[in-house]
Coordinates of C-alpha atoms in Angstrom, one line a residue:
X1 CA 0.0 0.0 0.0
X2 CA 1.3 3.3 -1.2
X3 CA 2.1 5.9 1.5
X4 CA 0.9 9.5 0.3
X5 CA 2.0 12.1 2.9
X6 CA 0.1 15.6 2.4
X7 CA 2.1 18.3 3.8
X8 CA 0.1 21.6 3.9
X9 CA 1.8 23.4 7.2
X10 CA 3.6 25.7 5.0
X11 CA 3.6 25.9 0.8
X12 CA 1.8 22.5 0.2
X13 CA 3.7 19.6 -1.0
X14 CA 2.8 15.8 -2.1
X15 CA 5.0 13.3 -1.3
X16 CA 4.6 9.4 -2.4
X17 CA 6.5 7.1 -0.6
X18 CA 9.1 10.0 0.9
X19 CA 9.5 10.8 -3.0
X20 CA 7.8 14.3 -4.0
X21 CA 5.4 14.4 -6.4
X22 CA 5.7 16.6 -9.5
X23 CA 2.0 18.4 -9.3
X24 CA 2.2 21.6 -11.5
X25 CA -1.1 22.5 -11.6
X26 CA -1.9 24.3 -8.5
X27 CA -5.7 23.3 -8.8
X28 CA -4.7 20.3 -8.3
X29 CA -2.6 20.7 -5.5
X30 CA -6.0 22.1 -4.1
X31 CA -8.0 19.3 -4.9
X32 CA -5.8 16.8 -3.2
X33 CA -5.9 19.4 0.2
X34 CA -8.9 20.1 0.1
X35 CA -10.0 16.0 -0.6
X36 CA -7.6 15.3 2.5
X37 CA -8.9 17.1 5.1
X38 CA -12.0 16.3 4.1
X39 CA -11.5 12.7 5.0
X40 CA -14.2 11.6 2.8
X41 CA -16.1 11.6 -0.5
X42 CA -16.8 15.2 -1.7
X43 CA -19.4 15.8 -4.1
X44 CA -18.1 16.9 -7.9
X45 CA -20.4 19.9 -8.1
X46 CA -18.5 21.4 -4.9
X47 CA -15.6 20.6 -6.2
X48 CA -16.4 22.4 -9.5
X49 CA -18.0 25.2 -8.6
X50 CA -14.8 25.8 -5.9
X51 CA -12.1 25.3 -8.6
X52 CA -14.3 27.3 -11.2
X53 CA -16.5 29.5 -10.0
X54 CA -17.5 31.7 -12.7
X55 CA -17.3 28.7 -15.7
X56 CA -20.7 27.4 -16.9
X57 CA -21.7 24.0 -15.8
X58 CA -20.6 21.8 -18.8
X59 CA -17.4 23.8 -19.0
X60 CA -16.6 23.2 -15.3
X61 CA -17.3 19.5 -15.6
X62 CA -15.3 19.2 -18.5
X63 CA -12.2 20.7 -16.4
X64 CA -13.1 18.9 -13.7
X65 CA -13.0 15.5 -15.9
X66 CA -9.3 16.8 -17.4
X67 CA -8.0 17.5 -13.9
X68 CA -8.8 14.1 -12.5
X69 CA -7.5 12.1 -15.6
X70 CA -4.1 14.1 -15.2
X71 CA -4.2 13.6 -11.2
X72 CA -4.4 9.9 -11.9
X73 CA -1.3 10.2 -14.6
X74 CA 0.7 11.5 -12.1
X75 CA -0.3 9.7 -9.2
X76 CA -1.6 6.6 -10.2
X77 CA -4.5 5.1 -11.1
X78 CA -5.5 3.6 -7.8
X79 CA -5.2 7.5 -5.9
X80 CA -8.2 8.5 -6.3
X81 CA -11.8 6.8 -6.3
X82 CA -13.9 8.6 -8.7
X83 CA -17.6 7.6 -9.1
X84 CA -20.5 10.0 -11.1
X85 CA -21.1 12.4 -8.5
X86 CA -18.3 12.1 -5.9
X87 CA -14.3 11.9 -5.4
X88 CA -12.4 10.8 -2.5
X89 CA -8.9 9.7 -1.4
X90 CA -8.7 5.8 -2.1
X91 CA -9.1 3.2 1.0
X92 CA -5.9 1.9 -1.4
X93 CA -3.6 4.0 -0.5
X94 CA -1.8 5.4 3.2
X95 CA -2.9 9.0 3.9
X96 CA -0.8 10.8 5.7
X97 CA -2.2 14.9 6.7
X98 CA 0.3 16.8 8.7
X99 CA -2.1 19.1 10.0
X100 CA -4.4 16.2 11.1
X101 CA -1.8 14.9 12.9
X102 CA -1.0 18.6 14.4
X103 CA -4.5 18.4 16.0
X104 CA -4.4 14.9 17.6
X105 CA -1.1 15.8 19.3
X106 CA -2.7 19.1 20.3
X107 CA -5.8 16.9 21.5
X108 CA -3.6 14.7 23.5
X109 CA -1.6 17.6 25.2
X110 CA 1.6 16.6 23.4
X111 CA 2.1 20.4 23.0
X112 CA 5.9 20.2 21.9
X113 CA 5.7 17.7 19.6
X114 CA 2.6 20.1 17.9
X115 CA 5.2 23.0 18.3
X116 CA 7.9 21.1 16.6
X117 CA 5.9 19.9 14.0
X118 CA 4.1 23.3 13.3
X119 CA 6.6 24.2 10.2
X120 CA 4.4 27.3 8.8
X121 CA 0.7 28.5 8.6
X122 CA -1.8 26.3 6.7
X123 CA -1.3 26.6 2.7
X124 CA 1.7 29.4 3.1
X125 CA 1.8 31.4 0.2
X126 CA -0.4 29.3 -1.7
X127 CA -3.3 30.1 -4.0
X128 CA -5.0 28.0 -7.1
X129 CA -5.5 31.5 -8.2
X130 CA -9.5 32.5 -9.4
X131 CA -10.7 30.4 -6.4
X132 CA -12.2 32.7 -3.3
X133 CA -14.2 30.0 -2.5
X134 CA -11.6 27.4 -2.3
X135 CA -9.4 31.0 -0.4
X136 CA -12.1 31.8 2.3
X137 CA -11.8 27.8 3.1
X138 CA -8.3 28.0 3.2
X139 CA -8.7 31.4 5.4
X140 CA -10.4 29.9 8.1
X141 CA -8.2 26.5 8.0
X142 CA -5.6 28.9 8.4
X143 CA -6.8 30.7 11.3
X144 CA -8.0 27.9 13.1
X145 CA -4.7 25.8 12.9
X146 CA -3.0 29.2 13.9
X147 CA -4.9 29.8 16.8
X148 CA -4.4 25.7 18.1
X149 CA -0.4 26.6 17.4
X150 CA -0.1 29.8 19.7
X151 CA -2.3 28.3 22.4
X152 CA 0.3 25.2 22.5
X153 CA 3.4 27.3 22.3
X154 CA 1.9 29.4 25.3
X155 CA 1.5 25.7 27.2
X156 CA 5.0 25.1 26.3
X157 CA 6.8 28.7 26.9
X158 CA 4.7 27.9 30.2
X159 CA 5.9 24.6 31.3
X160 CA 9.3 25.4 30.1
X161 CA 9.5 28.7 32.5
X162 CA 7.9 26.8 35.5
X163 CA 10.8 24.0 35.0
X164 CA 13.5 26.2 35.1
X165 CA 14.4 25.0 31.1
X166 CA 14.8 29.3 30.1
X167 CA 16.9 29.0 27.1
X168 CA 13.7 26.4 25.9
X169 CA 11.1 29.5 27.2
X170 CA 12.5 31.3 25.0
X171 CA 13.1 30.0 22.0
X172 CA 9.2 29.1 21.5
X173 CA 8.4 32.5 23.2
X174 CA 10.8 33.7 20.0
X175 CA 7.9 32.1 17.6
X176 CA 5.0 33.2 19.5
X177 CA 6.6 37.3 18.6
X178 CA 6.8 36.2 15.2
X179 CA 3.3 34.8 15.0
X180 CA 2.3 38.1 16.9
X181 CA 4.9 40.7 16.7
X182 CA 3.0 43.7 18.1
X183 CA 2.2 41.7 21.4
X184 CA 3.8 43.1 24.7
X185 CA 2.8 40.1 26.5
X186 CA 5.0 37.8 24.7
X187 CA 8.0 40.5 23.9
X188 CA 7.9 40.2 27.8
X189 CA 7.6 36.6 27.7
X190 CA 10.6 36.3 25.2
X191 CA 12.9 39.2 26.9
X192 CA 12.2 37.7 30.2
X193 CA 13.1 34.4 30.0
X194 CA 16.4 35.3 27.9
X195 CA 17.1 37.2 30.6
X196 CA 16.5 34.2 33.4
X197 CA 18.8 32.0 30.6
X198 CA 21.9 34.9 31.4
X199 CA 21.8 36.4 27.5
X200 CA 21.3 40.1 28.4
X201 CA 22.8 41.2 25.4
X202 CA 20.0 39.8 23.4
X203 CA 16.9 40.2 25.3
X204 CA 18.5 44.1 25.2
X205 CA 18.3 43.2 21.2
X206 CA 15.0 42.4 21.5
X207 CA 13.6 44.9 23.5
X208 CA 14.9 47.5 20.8
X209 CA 13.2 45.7 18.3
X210 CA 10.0 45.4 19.9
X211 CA 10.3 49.6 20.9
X212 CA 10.8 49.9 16.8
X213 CA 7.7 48.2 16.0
X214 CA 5.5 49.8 18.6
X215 CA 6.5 52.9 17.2
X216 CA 6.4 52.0 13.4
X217 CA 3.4 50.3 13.7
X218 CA 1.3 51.9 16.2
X219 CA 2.9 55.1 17.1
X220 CA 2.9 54.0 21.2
X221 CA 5.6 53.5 23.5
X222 CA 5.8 50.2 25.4
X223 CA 4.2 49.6 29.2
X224 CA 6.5 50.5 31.5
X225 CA 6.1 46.8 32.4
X226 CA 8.3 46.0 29.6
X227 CA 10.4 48.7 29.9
X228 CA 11.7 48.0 33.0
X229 CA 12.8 44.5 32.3
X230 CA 16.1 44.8 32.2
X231 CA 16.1 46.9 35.2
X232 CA 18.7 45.9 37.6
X233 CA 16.1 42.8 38.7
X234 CA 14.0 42.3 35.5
X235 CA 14.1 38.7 36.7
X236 CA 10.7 39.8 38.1
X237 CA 8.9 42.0 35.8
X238 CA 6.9 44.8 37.2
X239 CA 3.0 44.0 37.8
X240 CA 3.7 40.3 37.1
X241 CA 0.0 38.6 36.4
X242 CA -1.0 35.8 38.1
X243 CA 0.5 32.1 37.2
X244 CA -2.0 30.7 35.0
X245 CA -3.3 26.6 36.6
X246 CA -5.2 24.1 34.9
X247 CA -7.9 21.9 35.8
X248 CA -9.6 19.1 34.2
X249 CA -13.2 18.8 34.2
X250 CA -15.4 16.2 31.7
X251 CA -12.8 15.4 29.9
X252 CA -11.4 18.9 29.1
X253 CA -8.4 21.1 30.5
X254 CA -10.0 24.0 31.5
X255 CA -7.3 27.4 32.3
X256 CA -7.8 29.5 35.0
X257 CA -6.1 31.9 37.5
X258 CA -6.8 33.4 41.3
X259 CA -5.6 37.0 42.5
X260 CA -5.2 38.4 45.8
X261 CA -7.1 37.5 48.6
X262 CA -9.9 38.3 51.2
X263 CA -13.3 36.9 52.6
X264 CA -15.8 37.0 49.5
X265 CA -14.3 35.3 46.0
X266 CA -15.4 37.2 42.7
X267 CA -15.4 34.7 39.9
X268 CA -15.3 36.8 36.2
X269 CA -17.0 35.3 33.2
X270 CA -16.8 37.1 30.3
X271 CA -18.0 38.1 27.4
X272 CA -17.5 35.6 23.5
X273 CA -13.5 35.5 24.1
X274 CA -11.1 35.5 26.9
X275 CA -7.8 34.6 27.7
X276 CA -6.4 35.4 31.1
X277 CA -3.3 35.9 30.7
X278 CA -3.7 38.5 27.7
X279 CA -6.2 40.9 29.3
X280 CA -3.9 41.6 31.7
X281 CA -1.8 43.5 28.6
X282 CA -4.4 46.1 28.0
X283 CA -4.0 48.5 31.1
X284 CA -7.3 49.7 31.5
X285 CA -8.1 45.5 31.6
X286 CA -5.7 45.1 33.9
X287 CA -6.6 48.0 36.4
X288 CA -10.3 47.3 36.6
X289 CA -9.5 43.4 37.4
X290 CA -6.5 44.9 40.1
X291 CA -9.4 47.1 41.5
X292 CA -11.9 44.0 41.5
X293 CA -9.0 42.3 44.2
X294 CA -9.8 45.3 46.7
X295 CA -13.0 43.4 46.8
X296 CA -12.1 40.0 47.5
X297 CA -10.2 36.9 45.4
X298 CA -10.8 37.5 42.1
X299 CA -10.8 34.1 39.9
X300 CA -10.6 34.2 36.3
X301 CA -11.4 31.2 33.8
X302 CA -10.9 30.2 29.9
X303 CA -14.5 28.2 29.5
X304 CA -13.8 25.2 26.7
X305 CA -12.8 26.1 23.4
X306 CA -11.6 29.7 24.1
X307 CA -8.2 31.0 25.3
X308 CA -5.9 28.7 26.9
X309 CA -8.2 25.9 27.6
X310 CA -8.8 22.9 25.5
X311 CA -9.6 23.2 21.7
X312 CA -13.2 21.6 21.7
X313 CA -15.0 19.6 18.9
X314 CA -18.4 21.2 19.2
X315 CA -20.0 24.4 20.5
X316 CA -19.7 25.4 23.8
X317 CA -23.6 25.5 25.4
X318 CA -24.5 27.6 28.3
X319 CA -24.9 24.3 30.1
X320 CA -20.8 23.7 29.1
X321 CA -19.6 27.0 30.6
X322 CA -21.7 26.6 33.6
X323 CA -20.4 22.9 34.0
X324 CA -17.2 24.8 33.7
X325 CA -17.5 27.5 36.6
X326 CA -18.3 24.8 39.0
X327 CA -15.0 22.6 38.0
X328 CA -13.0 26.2 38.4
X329 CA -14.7 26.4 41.8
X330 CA -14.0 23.5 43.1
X331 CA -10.1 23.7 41.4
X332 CA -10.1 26.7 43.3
X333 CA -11.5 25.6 46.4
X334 CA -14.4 27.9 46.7
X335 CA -17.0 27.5 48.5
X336 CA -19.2 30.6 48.1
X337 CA -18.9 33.1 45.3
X338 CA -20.1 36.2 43.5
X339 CA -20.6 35.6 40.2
X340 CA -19.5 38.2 37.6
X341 CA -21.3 37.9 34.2
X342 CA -20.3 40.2 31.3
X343 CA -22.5 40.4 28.2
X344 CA -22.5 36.3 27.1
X345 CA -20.8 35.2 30.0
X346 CA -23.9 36.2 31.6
X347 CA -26.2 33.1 30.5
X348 CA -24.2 30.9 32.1
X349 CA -23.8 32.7 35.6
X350 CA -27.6 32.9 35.6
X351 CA -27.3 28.8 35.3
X352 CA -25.3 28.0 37.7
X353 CA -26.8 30.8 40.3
X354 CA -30.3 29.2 39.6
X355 CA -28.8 25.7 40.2
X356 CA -26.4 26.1 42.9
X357 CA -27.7 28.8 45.0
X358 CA -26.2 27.2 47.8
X359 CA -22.7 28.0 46.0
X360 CA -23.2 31.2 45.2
X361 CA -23.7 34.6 47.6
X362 CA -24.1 37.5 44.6
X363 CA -24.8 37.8 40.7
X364 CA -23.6 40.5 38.8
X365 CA -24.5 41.1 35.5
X366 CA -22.7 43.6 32.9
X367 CA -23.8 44.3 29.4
X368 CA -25.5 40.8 29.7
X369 CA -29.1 39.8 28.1
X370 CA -31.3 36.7 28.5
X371 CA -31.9 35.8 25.0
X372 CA -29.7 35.6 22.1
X373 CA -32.0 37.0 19.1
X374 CA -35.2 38.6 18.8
X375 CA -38.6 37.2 19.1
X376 CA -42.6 38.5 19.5
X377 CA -42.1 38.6 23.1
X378 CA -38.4 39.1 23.6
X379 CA -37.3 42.6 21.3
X380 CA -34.6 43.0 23.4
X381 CA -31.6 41.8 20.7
X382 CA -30.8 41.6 17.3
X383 CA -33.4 39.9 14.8
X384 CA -31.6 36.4 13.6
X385 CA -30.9 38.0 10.2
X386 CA -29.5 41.0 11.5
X387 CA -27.7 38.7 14.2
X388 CA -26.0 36.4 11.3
X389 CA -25.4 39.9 9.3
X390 CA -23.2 41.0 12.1
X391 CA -21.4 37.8 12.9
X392 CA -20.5 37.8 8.5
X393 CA -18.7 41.2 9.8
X394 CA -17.1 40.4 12.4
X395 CA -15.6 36.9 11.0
X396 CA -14.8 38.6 8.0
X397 CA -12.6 41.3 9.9
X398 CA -11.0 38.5 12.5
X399 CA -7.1 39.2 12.6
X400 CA -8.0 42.9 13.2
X401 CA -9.7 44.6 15.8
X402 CA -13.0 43.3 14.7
X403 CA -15.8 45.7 16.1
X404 CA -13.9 47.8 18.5
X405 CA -16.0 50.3 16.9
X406 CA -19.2 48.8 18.8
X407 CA -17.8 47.0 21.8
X408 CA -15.6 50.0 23.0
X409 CA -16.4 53.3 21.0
X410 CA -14.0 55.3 23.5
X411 CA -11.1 52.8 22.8
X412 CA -11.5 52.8 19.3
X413 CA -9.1 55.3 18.2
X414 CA -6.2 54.4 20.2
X415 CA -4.1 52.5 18.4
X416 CA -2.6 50.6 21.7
X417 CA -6.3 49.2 22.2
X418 CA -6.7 47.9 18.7
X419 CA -3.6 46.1 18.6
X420 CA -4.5 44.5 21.5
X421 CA -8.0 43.6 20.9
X422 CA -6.9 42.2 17.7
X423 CA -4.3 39.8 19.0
X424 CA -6.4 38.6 21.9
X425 CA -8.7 37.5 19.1
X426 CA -6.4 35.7 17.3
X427 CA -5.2 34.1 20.3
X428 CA -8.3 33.3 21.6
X429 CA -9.9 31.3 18.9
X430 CA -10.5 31.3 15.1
X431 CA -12.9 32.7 12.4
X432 CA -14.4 29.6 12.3
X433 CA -14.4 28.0 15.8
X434 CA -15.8 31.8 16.7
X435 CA -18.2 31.7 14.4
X436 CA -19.4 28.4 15.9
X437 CA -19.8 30.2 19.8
X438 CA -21.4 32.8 18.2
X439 CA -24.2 31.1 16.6
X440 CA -25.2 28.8 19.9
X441 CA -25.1 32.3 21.6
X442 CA -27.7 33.3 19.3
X443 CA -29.6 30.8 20.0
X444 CA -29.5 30.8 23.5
X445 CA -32.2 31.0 26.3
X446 CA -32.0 31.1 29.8
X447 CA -35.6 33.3 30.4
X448 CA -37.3 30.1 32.3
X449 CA -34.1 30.7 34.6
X450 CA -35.0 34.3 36.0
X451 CA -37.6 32.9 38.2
X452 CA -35.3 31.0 39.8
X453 CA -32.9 33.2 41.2
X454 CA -33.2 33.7 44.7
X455 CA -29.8 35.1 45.0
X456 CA -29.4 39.2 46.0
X457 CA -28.3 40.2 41.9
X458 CA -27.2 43.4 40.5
X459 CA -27.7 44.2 36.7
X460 CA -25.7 47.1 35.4
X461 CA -26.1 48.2 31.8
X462 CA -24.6 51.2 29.7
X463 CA -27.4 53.4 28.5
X464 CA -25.8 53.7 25.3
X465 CA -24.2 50.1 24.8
X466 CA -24.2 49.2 20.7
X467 CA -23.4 46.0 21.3
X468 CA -26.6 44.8 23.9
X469 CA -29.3 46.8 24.1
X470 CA -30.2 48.5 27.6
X471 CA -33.6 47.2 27.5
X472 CA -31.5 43.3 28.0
X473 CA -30.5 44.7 31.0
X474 CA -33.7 45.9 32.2
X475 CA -35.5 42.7 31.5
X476 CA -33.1 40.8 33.3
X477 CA -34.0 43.0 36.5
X478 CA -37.6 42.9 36.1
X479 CA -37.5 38.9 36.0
X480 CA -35.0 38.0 38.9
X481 CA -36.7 38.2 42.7
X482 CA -33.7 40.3 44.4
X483 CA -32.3 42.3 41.5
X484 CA -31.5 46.2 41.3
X485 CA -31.0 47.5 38.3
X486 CA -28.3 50.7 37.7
X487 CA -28.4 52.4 34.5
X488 CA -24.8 53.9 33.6
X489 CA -23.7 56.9 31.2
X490 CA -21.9 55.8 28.6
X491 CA -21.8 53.5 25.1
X492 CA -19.2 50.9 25.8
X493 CA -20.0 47.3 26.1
X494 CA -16.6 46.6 27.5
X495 CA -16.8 46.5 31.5
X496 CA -13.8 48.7 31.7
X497 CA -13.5 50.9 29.0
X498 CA -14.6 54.1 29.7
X499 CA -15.8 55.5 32.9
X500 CA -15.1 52.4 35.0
X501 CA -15.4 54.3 38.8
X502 CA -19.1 53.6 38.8
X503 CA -19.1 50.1 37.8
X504 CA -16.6 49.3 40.7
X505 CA -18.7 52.1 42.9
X506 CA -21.4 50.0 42.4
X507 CA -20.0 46.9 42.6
X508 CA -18.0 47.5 45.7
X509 CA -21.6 48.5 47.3
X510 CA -23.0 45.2 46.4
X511 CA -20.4 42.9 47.6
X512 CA -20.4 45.1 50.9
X513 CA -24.3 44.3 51.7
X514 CA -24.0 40.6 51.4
X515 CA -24.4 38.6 54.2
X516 CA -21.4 36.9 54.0
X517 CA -20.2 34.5 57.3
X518 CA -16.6 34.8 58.3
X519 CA -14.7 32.4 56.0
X520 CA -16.4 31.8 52.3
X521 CA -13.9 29.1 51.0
X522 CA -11.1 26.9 51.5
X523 CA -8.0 27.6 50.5

């Protein structure tokens, strides 16, 4: 049996046997990637139509007929299995897909091997040329296997660090820059850890470089976080975020952190990404969450599928991410807990404080709604078209800062922000695995939930939020028991852009009523 090894992490090659396969045609090339990771029979009209979009239909059979018959010159005859209406690797031959095999060791938490193994971004440089559909496919592929590749060099820049293995940090903290060059968080990672492995000389290097970008490409200076790292003892950096722990809960590794102390915990969930160790880049992020620790111990979590937790095959439900605050909990030994629910991390707060009231002393909800699209008796959010319109723009603007311009009107003109908003994106997830949140989020519904709060709840919305209508806010408050509603000046959706002294006004009032006993969890 013929071993066919498909190598598509960088420009695509074909190789039978070790031996590389002369493939001129780049359509062809295509074909063969596109019939691999499909790992099954694909219909000839998709193909068609994907190769030749604007040919008419006998024309683009014809081509397709051609394509196949030259395919099966090259290759061999018994390559491909070719019936009327669909076309398919053989069962004759050894396929070998090096993304494929990217993924499972990613799956299995074999993060180094997937960072070795990671040789360049899906299809690198390639194009069948004429092809958008066969592109936008690629696109997402791309951005999906992108996104699996930082989240396991992060792991590994992680493990190596906490092992004492620097000059290894580094080096893989070195290919996260590349794969995000205008990211403080890993310039510090990288500089850092050159400087625990005793090379001064380059992290200095480094640090210049990163300086020169900043100010090519954004016009900003760095943090003085970064700055200061090769201070006299940059070993530590300056407001050094919490170590990030991992806990695994039905099957998946879910990330999460704990900061600061006190006798109340504050759990955050936030909004359709997160990743806790990148919102601690943006300053404005990072000093709401430092004020949030006057209040109590703050504890921050990934839910599956986004940031630095597991890579999951389906959509996260409400029912997943409220699975997945009770597995933090217990990780973190809590016992009794405020819940904070920003916009959709709202949902599944309301979940959990309906289900475990015994668990849970507050619920705060920020920018949240109870229902994902628009109904007769729910006119509160986005019809489903206009829902699905939105999500085509912000998918088709992922790798930038993707609706800044409605999440946080104040922030949108500062460059800083952007930057960062765009690379916590592309860390976060993907196009496509966002796309997939996005629609179960619109077709969410906790409303038989309100009634079942009997925990003391405060609902604060924005009055001029363009991303969740203040009236979400409002319903929320007239359908739980002990809820208070605050209205707020202002049109961000993000929790701390803008004027955040009310929010933690507010907030700091509501922890301070609750009857809280004298020791709320183990630690």
């Amino acid at each position: 049996m013929p071993l066919f090894s498909v190598h598509t992490l960088g420009f695509p090659e074909i190789r039978r046997d070790d031996r590389l396969c002369p493939l001129p045609l780049r359509k062809g090339v295509a074909l063969l990637v596109y019939l691999a990771e499909a790992t099954g029979a694909v219909g000839r009209e998709v193909l068609a139509t994907m190769l030749w979009p604007e040919g008419r239909e006998e024309v683009v059979r014809a081509r397709l007929r051609r394509l196949l018959h030259r395919l099966q010159l090259t290759l061999g005859d018994d390559v491909l299995s070719i019936d009327r209406s669909t076309v398919r690797w053989s069962s004759a031959v050894s396929l070998q897909l090096d993304s494929q095999l990217f993924e499972q060791a990613c799956d299995r938490s074999e993060f180094e091997w997937a960072c070795r193994h990671y040789s360049g971004d899906f299809l690198e440089g390639f194009s069948p040329g004429d092809c958008p559909q066969f592109d936008e496919w690629a696109f997402f592929r791309r951005e999906a296997l992108r996104g699996r590749a930082i989240q396991a060099l992060e792991r590994v820049v992680h493990d190596r660090n906490a092992a004492g293995d620097y000059a290894s940090a580094a080096a893989h903290a070195g290919r996260l820059v590349e794969l995000d060059p205008l990211s403080e968080v890993y310039g510090r990672q990288l500089i850092r850890n050159l400087l625990l492995a005793g090379d001064r000389l380059t992290a200095q290097r480094h640090l210049a470089a990163l300086t020169q970008r900043l100010r090519d490409e954004l016009n900003v200076a760095p943090e003085s976080a970064t700055r200061a790292l090769l201070d006299a003892d940059a070993s530590l950096p300056v407001e050094h975020p919490p170590s990030t722990r991992y806990v695994s809960g039905d099957g998946v590794h879910l990330a999460f952190q704990t900061y600061g102390a006190g006798r109340i915990d504050v759990l955050l969930v936030p909004g359709f990404v997160s990743h806790v160790e990148r919102v601690w880049e943006e300053p404005l992020c990072r000093a709401f969450l430092s004020a949030l620790t006057e209040m109590g111990r703050l504890i921050l979590l990934d839910r599956r599928g986004i940031g630095l937790s597991d890579r999951v095959g389906f959509n996260p439900s409400v029912h997943a991410t409220a699975q997945d605050i009770g597995t933090v909990l217990d990780a973190a030994g809590s016992r009794r807990v405020v819940l904070f629910g920003a916009s959709e991390g709202g949902p599944a707060c309301i979940k959990f404080a309906a289900e475990h009231s015994d668990r849970v002393a507050g619920l705060v909800l920020f920018g949240s709604l109870a229902k994902g699209s628009a109904t007769p008796d729910y006119p509160h959010a986005l019809q489903a078209s206009q829902y699905d319109t939105w999500l085509r723009q912000l998918v088709a603007g992922w790798g930038g800062p993707a609706g800044i311009e409605t999440f946080a009107p104040s922030l949108a003109g500062d460059p800083q922000a952007r930057a960062w908003w765009a690379g916590l994106l592309r860390a976060a997830s993907s196009p496509g695995a966002i796309k997939g949140v996005l629609e179960a989020l619109r077709d969410m519904d906790v409303r038989p939930l309100l009634g079942r709060i009997s925990v003391p709840t405060l609902v604060l919305h924005r009055e001029g939020d363009r991303a969740v209508r203040i009236g979400a806010g409002r319903h929320l408050a007239s359908h739980i028991a002990q809820a208070r509603f605050v209205g707020l000046d202002g049109a961000d959706h993000w929790v701390f852009a803008g004027d955040q002294q009310p929010v933690l006004d507010n907030i700091r009032q509501f922890v301070g009523n609750l009857n809280l006993p004298t020791a709320t969890s183990i630690r």
